[in-house]
Amino acid sequence: VPDLCISIGLRSGKTFEYIGSTGRLKIPQEKFTRGTKGKVTIELQNIILNPGEYPLYFGLMGVNTKAYDIIDDLTLPLSIKENISIDNQDYMKTSSGFFTFDSKLI
C-alpha cells in the first residue's frame, strides 16, 4: 500500500462524538516489501485529559484515500480516574469537560 497512514482518535464516553485525533500520520516505507510485518509507536504530547472514559479509534488508510482498516469499539476505552473526595479541599480545583487547559493567572 503506497503512502500508508495511521490515525488515532478519541471519542467521548458519554456522547461518542470525536473529541480529537492525531490526523493521518504517514508510516515510513523505505524498507517495506510484500509481507513486511512491524509495529509503530505514536507518542501523544501535552494532552491533559480530565477523568472519564474515552473510546479509541484506530484507522489505516492512504494519504488521499478512504480507510483500509478501522478498529473502532474493539478495545476497552482509555479510562482516566482521579481519586478526589468531596470532603477533600482539592475537590473545587477539579475541572469539567474533556480537557484541562494549561494556564496561569497573570
Short mmCIF file of C-alpha atoms in Angstrom, two decimals:
data_model
loop_
_atom_site.label_atom_id
_atom_site.label_comp_id
_atom_site.label_asym_id
_atom_site.label_seq_id
_atom_site.Cartn_x
_atom_site.Cartn_y
_atom_site.Cartn_z
CA VAL A 1 0.00 0.00 0.00
CA PRO A 2 1.71 3.21 -1.09
CA ASP A 3 1.56 6.14 1.33
CA LEU A 4 0.22 4.09 4.26
CA CYS A 5 -1.01 6.23 7.17
CA ILE A 6 -2.33 5.56 10.65
CA SER A 7 -4.69 7.68 12.73
CA ILE A 8 -5.78 7.51 16.36
CA GLY A 9 -8.90 9.25 17.60
CA LEU A 10 -10.58 9.71 20.98
CA ARG A 11 -14.32 9.86 21.47
CA SER A 12 -16.44 11.00 24.37
CA GLY A 13 -17.60 8.08 26.51
CA LYS A 14 -20.94 9.87 27.03
CA THR A 15 -21.88 11.21 23.60
CA PHE A 16 -19.49 9.16 21.39
CA GLU A 17 -18.60 12.32 19.44
CA TYR A 18 -14.98 12.62 18.32
CA ILE A 19 -13.10 15.00 20.58
CA GLY A 20 -9.67 14.77 18.98
CA SER A 21 -7.36 12.82 16.71
CA THR A 22 -3.79 12.62 15.52
CA GLY A 23 -4.75 13.21 11.91
CA ARG A 24 -3.09 11.00 9.31
CA LEU A 25 0.47 10.06 10.26
CA LYS A 26 2.46 8.69 7.32
CA ILE A 27 4.30 5.45 8.09
CA PRO A 28 7.81 5.45 6.57
CA GLN A 29 8.02 2.70 3.93
CA GLU A 30 11.60 2.79 2.69
CA LYS A 31 12.20 -0.85 3.67
CA PHE A 32 8.72 -2.28 3.05
CA THR A 33 8.36 -5.31 0.83
CA ARG A 34 5.39 -7.60 0.34
CA GLY A 35 4.64 -9.43 3.59
CA THR A 36 6.55 -6.99 5.81
CA LYS A 37 5.40 -7.02 9.43
CA GLY A 38 6.14 -4.43 12.05
CA LYS A 39 4.76 -2.05 14.60
CA VAL A 40 4.57 1.69 15.07
CA THR A 41 4.67 3.78 18.22
CA ILE A 42 2.73 7.02 18.42
CA GLU A 43 3.55 9.49 21.17
CA LEU A 44 0.83 11.94 22.15
CA GLN A 45 2.30 15.06 23.74
CA ASN A 46 0.91 17.69 26.12
CA ILE A 47 -2.62 16.29 26.35
CA ILE A 48 -4.32 16.95 29.67
CA LEU A 49 -7.45 14.78 29.67
CA ASN A 50 -9.91 15.05 32.53
CA PRO A 51 -11.13 11.90 34.29
CA GLY A 52 -13.51 9.87 32.18
CA GLU A 53 -13.70 7.11 29.59
CA TYR A 54 -12.53 7.76 26.05
CA PRO A 55 -13.27 5.06 23.45
CA LEU A 56 -10.40 4.66 20.98
CA TYR A 57 -10.47 4.68 17.18
CA PHE A 58 -7.60 3.35 15.06
CA GLY A 59 -7.54 3.68 11.28
CA LEU A 60 -5.17 2.58 8.50
CA MET A 61 -5.54 4.48 5.23
CA GLY A 62 -3.65 6.05 2.36
CA VAL A 63 -2.73 9.73 2.24
CA ASN A 64 -5.65 10.61 -0.05
CA THR A 65 -7.87 7.53 0.22
CA LYS A 66 -10.60 6.15 2.44
CA ALA A 67 -9.70 3.82 5.27
CA TYR A 68 -8.35 0.34 4.52
CA ASP A 69 -8.96 -0.94 8.03
CA ILE A 70 -10.75 0.52 11.06
CA ILE A 71 -10.58 -0.70 14.64
CA ASP A 72 -13.42 1.00 16.46
CA ASP A 73 -15.01 -0.20 19.72
CA LEU A 74 -12.95 -3.41 19.65
CA THR A 75 -10.74 -2.35 22.55
CA LEU A 76 -11.54 -1.16 26.05
CA PRO A 77 -11.80 2.62 26.27
CA LEU A 78 -8.98 4.71 27.66
CA SER A 79 -10.02 5.18 31.29
CA ILE A 80 -8.65 8.09 33.33
CA LYS A 81 -9.55 8.13 37.01
CA GLU A 82 -8.98 10.65 39.77
CA ASN A 83 -9.16 9.91 43.47
CA ILE A 84 -10.63 13.08 44.95
CA SER A 85 -13.22 13.02 47.70
CA ILE A 86 -15.94 15.67 48.00
CA ASP A 87 -14.67 16.15 51.58
CA ASN A 88 -11.19 16.94 50.23
CA GLN A 89 -10.35 20.65 49.86
CA ASP A 90 -8.93 19.97 46.39
CA TYR A 91 -12.39 18.98 45.14
CA MET A 92 -13.16 22.52 43.97
CA LYS A 93 -9.96 22.54 41.90
CA THR A 94 -11.15 19.74 39.61
CA SER A 95 -12.04 20.69 36.06
CA SER A 96 -15.01 19.80 33.89
CA GLY A 97 -15.21 18.88 30.23
CA PHE A 98 -12.74 16.75 28.30
CA PHE A 99 -9.53 18.75 28.67
CA THR A 100 -7.83 20.90 31.27
CA PHE A 101 -6.07 23.88 29.76
CA ASP A 102 -2.52 24.54 30.86
CA SER A 103 -2.99 28.02 32.32
CA LYS A 104 -1.84 30.55 34.88
CA LEU A 105 -3.25 33.79 36.26
CA ILE A 106 -1.27 36.92 35.31
#
